[in-house]
């Protein structure tokens, strides 16, 4: 299981969590503690693309048949939480 945040314009993930697939369903906290790029903070973005992907190969790159879910997260909400549902298959 890979959960990551990306800037809306794309590019490399800003922060990533890697867990075993049996952690789903679950609650996860994605923060600057999992930052991939020094000097970039999740707080620098008012909108983020959040993705959760169960990788059959165990690799971070999406492959056909992997299960995933994606949503656009906007900061400023009261709770700072998002319900990300894995409901798609990589073609």
CSV table of N, CA, C and O in Angstrom, one decimal:
chain,number,residue,atom,x,y,z
A,1,UNK,N,0.8,-1.2,0.0
A,1,UNK,CA,0.0,0.0,0.0
A,1,UNK,C,0.9,1.2,0.0
A,1,UNK,O,1.8,1.4,0.8
A,2,UNK,N,0.6,2.1,-0.9
A,2,UNK,CA,1.3,3.4,-1.0
A,2,UNK,C,0.3,4.5,-0.9
A,2,UNK,O,-0.8,4.4,-1.6
A,3,UNK,N,0.5,5.4,0.0
A,3,UNK,CA,-0.4,6.6,0.1
A,3,UNK,C,0.5,7.8,-0.1
A,3,UNK,O,1.5,7.9,0.6
A,4,UNK,N,0.1,8.7,-1.0
A,4,UNK,CA,1.0,9.8,-1.3
A,4,UNK,C,0.2,11.0,-1.6
A,4,UNK,O,-0.9,11.0,-2.0
A,5,UNK,N,0.9,12.2,-1.4
A,5,UNK,CA,0.4,13.5,-1.7
A,5,UNK,C,1.2,14.1,-2.8
A,5,UNK,O,2.4,14.0,-2.8
A,6,UNK,N,0.5,14.7,-3.8
A,6,UNK,CA,1.2,15.2,-4.9
A,6,UNK,C,0.6,16.6,-5.2
A,6,UNK,O,-0.5,16.9,-5.0
A,7,UNK,N,1.5,17.6,-5.7
A,7,UNK,CA,1.0,18.9,-6.1
A,7,UNK,C,0.0,18.7,-7.2
A,7,UNK,O,0.2,17.7,-8.0
A,8,UNK,N,-1.0,19.5,-7.3
A,8,UNK,CA,-2.0,19.3,-8.4
A,8,UNK,C,-1.5,19.3,-9.8
A,8,UNK,O,-2.0,18.7,-10.7
A,9,UNK,N,-0.4,20.0,-10.0
A,9,UNK,CA,0.2,20.1,-11.3
A,9,UNK,C,1.1,18.8,-11.7
A,9,UNK,O,1.6,18.7,-12.7
A,10,UNK,N,1.2,17.9,-10.7
A,10,UNK,CA,1.9,16.7,-10.9
A,10,UNK,C,3.3,16.8,-10.3
A,10,UNK,O,3.6,17.5,-9.4
A,11,UNK,N,4.2,15.9,-10.9
A,11,UNK,CA,5.5,15.9,-10.3
A,11,UNK,C,5.7,14.8,-9.3
A,11,UNK,O,4.8,14.0,-9.1
A,12,UNK,N,6.9,14.7,-8.7
A,12,UNK,CA,7.1,13.6,-7.7
A,12,UNK,C,6.2,13.8,-6.5
A,12,UNK,O,5.8,14.9,-6.2
A,13,UNK,N,6.0,12.8,-5.8
A,13,UNK,CA,5.2,12.9,-4.5
A,13,UNK,C,5.9,13.8,-3.5
A,13,UNK,O,7.1,13.8,-3.4
A,14,UNK,N,5.1,14.5,-2.8
A,14,UNK,CA,5.6,15.4,-1.8
A,14,UNK,C,5.8,14.6,-0.5
A,14,UNK,O,6.8,14.9,0.3
A,15,UNK,N,5.0,13.7,-0.2
A,15,UNK,CA,5.1,12.9,1.0
A,15,UNK,C,4.5,11.5,0.7
A,15,UNK,O,3.5,11.4,-0.1
A,16,UNK,N,5.0,10.4,1.3
A,16,UNK,CA,4.6,9.1,1.0
A,16,UNK,C,4.6,8.2,2.3
A,16,UNK,O,5.5,8.4,3.1
A,17,UNK,N,3.6,7.4,2.3
A,17,UNK,CA,3.5,6.4,3.4
A,17,UNK,C,3.5,5.0,2.6
A,17,UNK,O,2.8,4.9,1.6
A,18,UNK,N,4.3,4.1,3.2
A,18,UNK,CA,4.3,2.7,2.6
A,18,UNK,C,3.9,1.8,3.8
A,18,UNK,O,4.5,1.8,4.8
A,19,UNK,N,2.9,1.0,3.5
A,19,UNK,CA,2.4,0.0,4.5
A,19,UNK,C,2.1,-1.3,3.8
A,19,UNK,O,2.0,-1.3,2.5
A,20,UNK,N,1.9,-2.4,4.5
A,20,UNK,CA,1.4,-3.6,3.9
A,20,UNK,C,0.0,-3.5,3.5
A,20,UNK,O,-0.8,-2.7,4.1
A,21,UNK,N,-0.4,-4.2,2.5
A,21,UNK,CA,-1.8,-4.2,2.0
A,21,UNK,C,-2.8,-4.5,3.0
A,21,UNK,O,-4.0,-4.1,3.0
A,22,UNK,N,-2.4,-5.3,4.0
A,22,UNK,CA,-3.4,-5.7,5.0
A,22,UNK,C,-3.7,-4.6,6.0
A,22,UNK,O,-4.5,-4.8,6.9
A,23,UNK,N,-3.1,-3.5,5.8
A,23,UNK,CA,-3.4,-2.3,6.7
A,23,UNK,C,-4.7,-1.6,6.2
A,23,UNK,O,-5.2,-0.7,6.9
A,24,UNK,N,-5.2,-2.1,5.1
A,24,UNK,CA,-6.5,-1.5,4.6
A,24,UNK,C,-7.6,-2.4,5.1
A,24,UNK,O,-7.6,-3.6,5.0
A,25,UNK,N,-8.7,-1.8,5.6
A,25,UNK,CA,-8.9,-0.4,5.8
A,25,UNK,C,-8.2,0.1,7.0
A,25,UNK,O,-7.9,-0.7,7.9
A,26,UNK,N,-7.9,1.4,7.0
A,26,UNK,CA,-7.2,1.9,8.1
A,26,UNK,C,-7.2,3.4,8.1
A,26,UNK,O,-7.7,4.1,7.2
A,27,UNK,N,-6.6,4.0,9.2
A,27,UNK,CA,-6.5,5.4,9.3
A,27,UNK,C,-5.0,5.7,9.2
A,27,UNK,O,-4.2,5.1,9.9
A,28,UNK,N,-4.6,6.7,8.5
A,28,UNK,CA,-3.2,7.1,8.3
A,28,UNK,C,-3.0,8.6,8.4
A,28,UNK,O,-3.9,9.3,8.1
A,29,UNK,N,-1.9,9.0,8.8
A,29,UNK,CA,-1.5,10.4,9.0
A,29,UNK,C,-0.4,10.7,8.0
A,29,UNK,O,0.7,10.1,8.2
A,30,UNK,N,-0.7,11.5,7.0
A,30,UNK,CA,0.3,11.9,6.0
A,30,UNK,C,0.8,13.3,6.4
A,30,UNK,O,-0.1,14.2,6.5
A,31,UNK,N,2.0,13.5,6.7
A,31,UNK,CA,2.5,14.8,7.1
A,31,UNK,C,3.9,15.1,6.6
A,31,UNK,O,4.5,14.2,5.8
A,32,UNK,N,4.5,16.2,7.0
A,32,UNK,CA,5.8,16.5,6.5
A,32,UNK,C,6.9,15.5,7.0
A,32,UNK,O,8.0,15.4,6.5
A,33,UNK,N,6.5,14.7,8.0
A,33,UNK,CA,7.4,13.7,8.5
A,33,UNK,C,7.7,12.6,7.4
A,33,UNK,O,8.8,12.0,7.5
A,34,UNK,N,6.8,12.5,6.5
A,34,UNK,CA,7.1,11.6,5.3
A,34,UNK,C,7.5,12.3,4.1
A,34,UNK,O,7.3,11.7,3.0
A,35,UNK,N,7.9,13.5,4.2
A,35,UNK,CA,8.3,14.3,3.0
A,35,UNK,C,9.4,13.6,2.2
A,35,UNK,O,10.3,13.0,2.7
A,36,UNK,N,9.2,13.8,0.9
A,36,UNK,CA,10.2,13.2,-0.1
A,36,UNK,C,11.2,14.2,-0.6
A,36,UNK,O,12.3,13.9,-1.0
A,37,UNK,N,10.8,15.5,-0.5
A,37,UNK,CA,11.7,16.6,-1.1
A,37,UNK,C,12.0,17.5,0.0
A,37,UNK,O,11.1,18.2,0.6
A,38,UNK,N,13.3,17.6,0.4
A,38,UNK,CA,13.7,18.6,1.4
A,38,UNK,C,13.2,20.0,1.1
A,38,UNK,O,13.3,20.4,-0.1
A,39,UNK,N,12.7,20.7,2.1
A,39,UNK,CA,12.3,22.1,1.9
A,39,UNK,C,10.9,22.3,1.3
A,39,UNK,O,10.5,23.4,1.2
A,40,UNK,N,10.2,21.2,1.0
A,40,UNK,CA,8.8,21.3,0.5
A,40,UNK,C,7.9,20.8,1.7
A,40,UNK,O,8.1,19.7,2.2
A,41,UNK,N,6.9,21.6,2.0
A,41,UNK,CA,6.0,21.2,3.0
A,41,UNK,C,4.6,21.0,2.4
A,41,UNK,O,4.2,21.8,1.5
A,42,UNK,N,3.8,20.1,3.0
A,42,UNK,CA,2.4,20.0,2.5
A,42,UNK,C,1.7,21.2,2.8
A,42,UNK,O,0.7,21.6,2.0
A,43,UNK,N,2.0,22.0,3.8
A,43,UNK,CA,1.4,23.2,4.1
A,43,UNK,C,1.6,24.3,3.1
A,43,UNK,O,0.8,25.3,3.0
A,44,UNK,N,2.5,24.1,2.2
A,44,UNK,CA,2.8,25.1,1.1
A,44,UNK,C,1.7,25.1,0.0
A,44,UNK,O,1.7,25.9,-0.9
A,45,UNK,N,0.8,24.1,0.1
A,45,UNK,CA,-0.1,23.8,-1.0
A,45,UNK,C,-1.6,23.9,-0.4
A,45,UNK,O,-1.9,23.2,0.6
A,46,UNK,N,-2.4,24.7,-1.0
A,46,UNK,CA,-3.8,24.8,-0.6
A,46,UNK,C,-4.6,23.6,-1.2
A,46,UNK,O,-5.7,23.3,-0.6
A,47,UNK,N,-4.1,23.0,-2.2
A,47,UNK,CA,-4.8,21.9,-2.9
A,47,UNK,C,-3.7,20.8,-3.1
A,47,UNK,O,-2.6,21.1,-3.6
A,48,UNK,N,-4.0,19.5,-2.7
A,48,UNK,CA,-3.2,18.4,-3.0
A,48,UNK,C,-4.0,17.3,-3.6
A,48,UNK,O,-5.2,17.2,-3.4
A,49,UNK,N,-3.3,16.5,-4.4
A,49,UNK,CA,-3.9,15.2,-4.9
A,49,UNK,C,-3.4,14.1,-4.0
A,49,UNK,O,-2.2,13.9,-3.8
A,50,UNK,N,-4.4,13.4,-3.4
A,50,UNK,CA,-4.0,12.3,-2.5
A,50,UNK,C,-4.4,11.0,-3.3
A,50,UNK,O,-5.4,10.9,-3.9
A,51,UNK,N,-3.5,10.1,-3.2
A,51,UNK,CA,-3.6,8.8,-3.9
A,51,UNK,C,-3.3,7.7,-2.9
A,51,UNK,O,-2.3,7.7,-2.2
A,52,UNK,N,-4.1,6.6,-2.9
A,52,UNK,CA,-3.8,5.4,-2.2
A,52,UNK,C,-3.8,4.3,-3.3
A,52,UNK,O,-4.7,4.2,-4.0
A,53,UNK,N,-2.7,3.5,-3.3
A,53,UNK,CA,-2.6,2.4,-4.3
A,53,UNK,C,-2.1,1.1,-3.7
A,53,UNK,O,-1.1,1.1,-3.0
A,54,UNK,N,-2.8,0.1,-3.9
A,54,UNK,CA,-2.4,-1.3,-3.5
A,54,UNK,C,-1.6,-1.8,-4.7
A,54,UNK,O,-2.2,-2.1,-5.8
A,55,UNK,N,-0.3,-2.0,-4.5
A,55,UNK,CA,0.5,-2.4,-5.6
A,55,UNK,C,0.7,-3.9,-5.6
A,55,UNK,O,1.3,-4.5,-4.6
A,56,UNK,N,0.3,-4.7,-6.6
A,56,UNK,CA,0.5,-6.1,-6.6
A,56,UNK,C,1.9,-6.5,-6.7
A,56,UNK,O,2.4,-7.5,-6.1
A,57,UNK,N,2.8,-5.7,-7.3
A,57,UNK,CA,4.2,-6.0,-7.4
A,57,UNK,C,5.0,-5.5,-6.2
A,57,UNK,O,6.2,-5.9,-6.1
A,58,UNK,N,4.4,-4.6,-5.4
A,58,UNK,CA,5.2,-4.1,-4.3
A,58,UNK,C,6.0,-2.9,-4.6
A,58,UNK,O,6.7,-2.3,-3.8
A,59,UNK,N,5.9,-2.5,-5.9
A,59,UNK,CA,6.7,-1.4,-6.4
A,59,UNK,C,5.9,-0.1,-6.4
A,59,UNK,O,4.7,-0.2,-6.6
A,60,UNK,N,6.5,1.1,-6.2
A,60,UNK,CA,5.7,2.3,-6.2
A,60,UNK,C,5.1,2.8,-7.5
A,60,UNK,O,4.2,3.5,-7.5
A,61,UNK,N,5.6,2.3,-8.6
A,61,UNK,CA,5.1,2.6,-9.9
A,61,UNK,C,3.8,1.9,-10.2
A,61,UNK,O,3.8,0.6,-10.0
A,62,UNK,N,2.8,2.6,-10.7
A,62,UNK,CA,1.5,1.9,-10.9
A,62,UNK,C,1.7,1.0,-12.1
A,62,UNK,O,2.3,1.3,-13.2
A,63,UNK,N,1.1,-0.2,-12.0
A,63,UNK,CA,1.1,-1.2,-13.0
A,63,UNK,C,-0.4,-1.7,-13.2
A,63,UNK,O,-1.2,-1.6,-12.3
A,64,UNK,N,-0.7,-2.1,-14.4
A,64,UNK,CA,-2.0,-2.6,-14.8
A,64,UNK,C,-2.5,-3.6,-13.7
A,64,UNK,O,-1.7,-4.5,-13.3
A,65,UNK,N,-3.7,-3.4,-13.2
A,65,UNK,CA,-4.3,-4.3,-12.3
A,65,UNK,C,-4.2,-3.8,-10.8
A,65,UNK,O,-4.8,-4.4,-9.9
A,66,UNK,N,-3.3,-2.8,-10.6
A,66,UNK,CA,-3.2,-2.3,-9.2
A,66,UNK,C,-4.5,-1.6,-8.9
A,66,UNK,O,-5.2,-1.0,-9.7
A,67,UNK,N,-4.9,-1.7,-7.6
A,67,UNK,CA,-6.1,-1.0,-7.1
A,67,UNK,C,-5.7,0.4,-6.6
A,67,UNK,O,-4.7,0.5,-5.9
A,68,UNK,N,-6.5,1.4,-6.8
A,68,UNK,CA,-6.2,2.7,-6.3
A,68,UNK,C,-7.4,3.6,-6.1
A,68,UNK,O,-8.5,3.3,-6.6
A,69,UNK,N,-7.2,4.6,-5.3
A,69,UNK,CA,-8.2,5.7,-5.2
A,69,UNK,C,-7.5,7.0,-5.2
A,69,UNK,O,-6.3,7.1,-4.9
A,70,UNK,N,-8.2,8.1,-5.5
A,70,UNK,CA,-7.6,9.4,-5.7
A,70,UNK,C,-8.7,10.4,-5.3
A,70,UNK,O,-9.8,10.3,-5.6
A,71,UNK,N,-8.2,11.5,-4.7
A,71,UNK,CA,-9.1,12.6,-4.4
A,71,UNK,C,-8.3,13.9,-4.4
A,71,UNK,O,-7.1,13.9,-4.2
A,72,UNK,N,-9.0,15.0,-4.5
A,72,UNK,CA,-8.4,16.4,-4.4
A,72,UNK,C,-8.7,16.8,-3.0
A,72,UNK,O,-9.8,16.9,-2.6
A,73,UNK,N,-7.6,17.2,-2.3
A,73,UNK,CA,-7.7,17.6,-0.9
A,73,UNK,C,-7.5,19.1,-0.8
A,73,UNK,O,-6.5,19.6,-1.4
A,74,UNK,N,-8.4,19.8,-0.2
A,74,UNK,CA,-8.2,21.3,0.0
A,74,UNK,C,-8.0,21.6,1.4
A,74,UNK,O,-8.8,21.1,2.3
A,75,UNK,N,-7.0,22.3,1.8
A,75,UNK,CA,-6.7,22.6,3.2
A,75,UNK,C,-7.7,23.6,3.6
A,75,UNK,O,-8.4,24.3,2.9
A,76,UNK,N,-7.7,23.8,4.9
A,76,UNK,CA,-8.6,24.8,5.5
A,76,UNK,C,-9.9,24.2,6.1
A,76,UNK,O,-10.7,24.9,6.7
A,77,UNK,N,-10.1,22.9,5.9
A,77,UNK,CA,-11.2,22.2,6.6
A,77,UNK,C,-11.0,22.2,8.1
A,77,UNK,O,-9.9,22.3,8.6
A,78,UNK,N,-12.1,21.9,8.8
A,78,UNK,CA,-12.1,21.9,10.2
A,78,UNK,C,-11.2,20.8,10.7
A,78,UNK,O,-10.4,20.9,11.6
A,79,UNK,N,-11.4,19.6,10.2
A,79,UNK,CA,-10.8,18.4,10.8
A,79,UNK,C,-9.4,18.1,10.1
A,79,UNK,O,-8.6,17.4,10.8
A,80,UNK,N,-9.2,18.5,8.9
A,80,UNK,CA,-8.0,18.1,8.2
A,80,UNK,C,-7.9,16.7,7.8
A,80,UNK,O,-6.9,16.1,7.4
A,81,UNK,N,-9.1,16.0,7.8
A,81,UNK,CA,-9.2,14.6,7.4
A,81,UNK,C,-9.8,14.4,6.0
A,81,UNK,O,-10.5,15.3,5.6
A,82,UNK,N,-9.5,13.3,5.4
A,82,UNK,CA,-10.1,13.0,4.1
A,82,UNK,C,-10.4,11.5,4.1
A,82,UNK,O,-9.7,10.7,4.6
A,83,UNK,N,-11.5,11.2,3.5
A,83,UNK,CA,-11.9,9.8,3.3
A,83,UNK,C,-11.5,9.4,1.9
A,83,UNK,O,-12.2,9.7,0.9
A,84,UNK,N,-10.4,8.6,1.7
A,84,UNK,CA,-9.9,8.2,0.4
A,84,UNK,C,-10.3,6.8,0.2
A,84,UNK,O,-9.9,5.9,1.0
A,85,UNK,N,-11.1,6.5,-0.8
A,85,UNK,CA,-11.6,5.2,-1.1
A,85,UNK,C,-10.9,4.6,-2.2
A,85,UNK,O,-10.7,5.2,-3.3
A,86,UNK,N,-10.4,3.4,-2.1
A,86,UNK,CA,-9.7,2.6,-3.2
A,86,UNK,C,-10.8,1.9,-4.0
A,86,UNK,O,-11.4,0.9,-3.5
A,87,UNK,N,-11.1,2.5,-5.1
A,87,UNK,CA,-12.3,2.1,-5.9
A,87,UNK,C,-12.1,2.0,-7.4
A,87,UNK,O,-13.0,2.0,-8.2
A,88,UNK,N,-10.8,2.0,-7.8
A,88,UNK,CA,-10.5,2.0,-9.2
A,88,UNK,C,-9.4,0.9,-9.5
A,88,UNK,O,-8.6,0.5,-8.6
A,89,UNK,N,-9.2,0.6,-10.7
A,89,UNK,CA,-8.2,-0.4,-11.1
A,89,UNK,C,-7.3,0.3,-12.2
A,89,UNK,O,-7.9,0.9,-13.2
A,90,UNK,N,-6.0,0.2,-12.1
A,90,UNK,CA,-5.1,0.8,-13.1
A,90,UNK,C,-5.3,-0.1,-14.4
A,90,UNK,O,-5.2,-1.3,-14.4
A,91,UNK,N,-5.6,0.6,-15.5
A,91,UNK,CA,-5.9,-0.1,-16.8
A,91,UNK,C,-4.6,-0.7,-17.4
A,91,UNK,O,-3.5,-0.2,-17.1
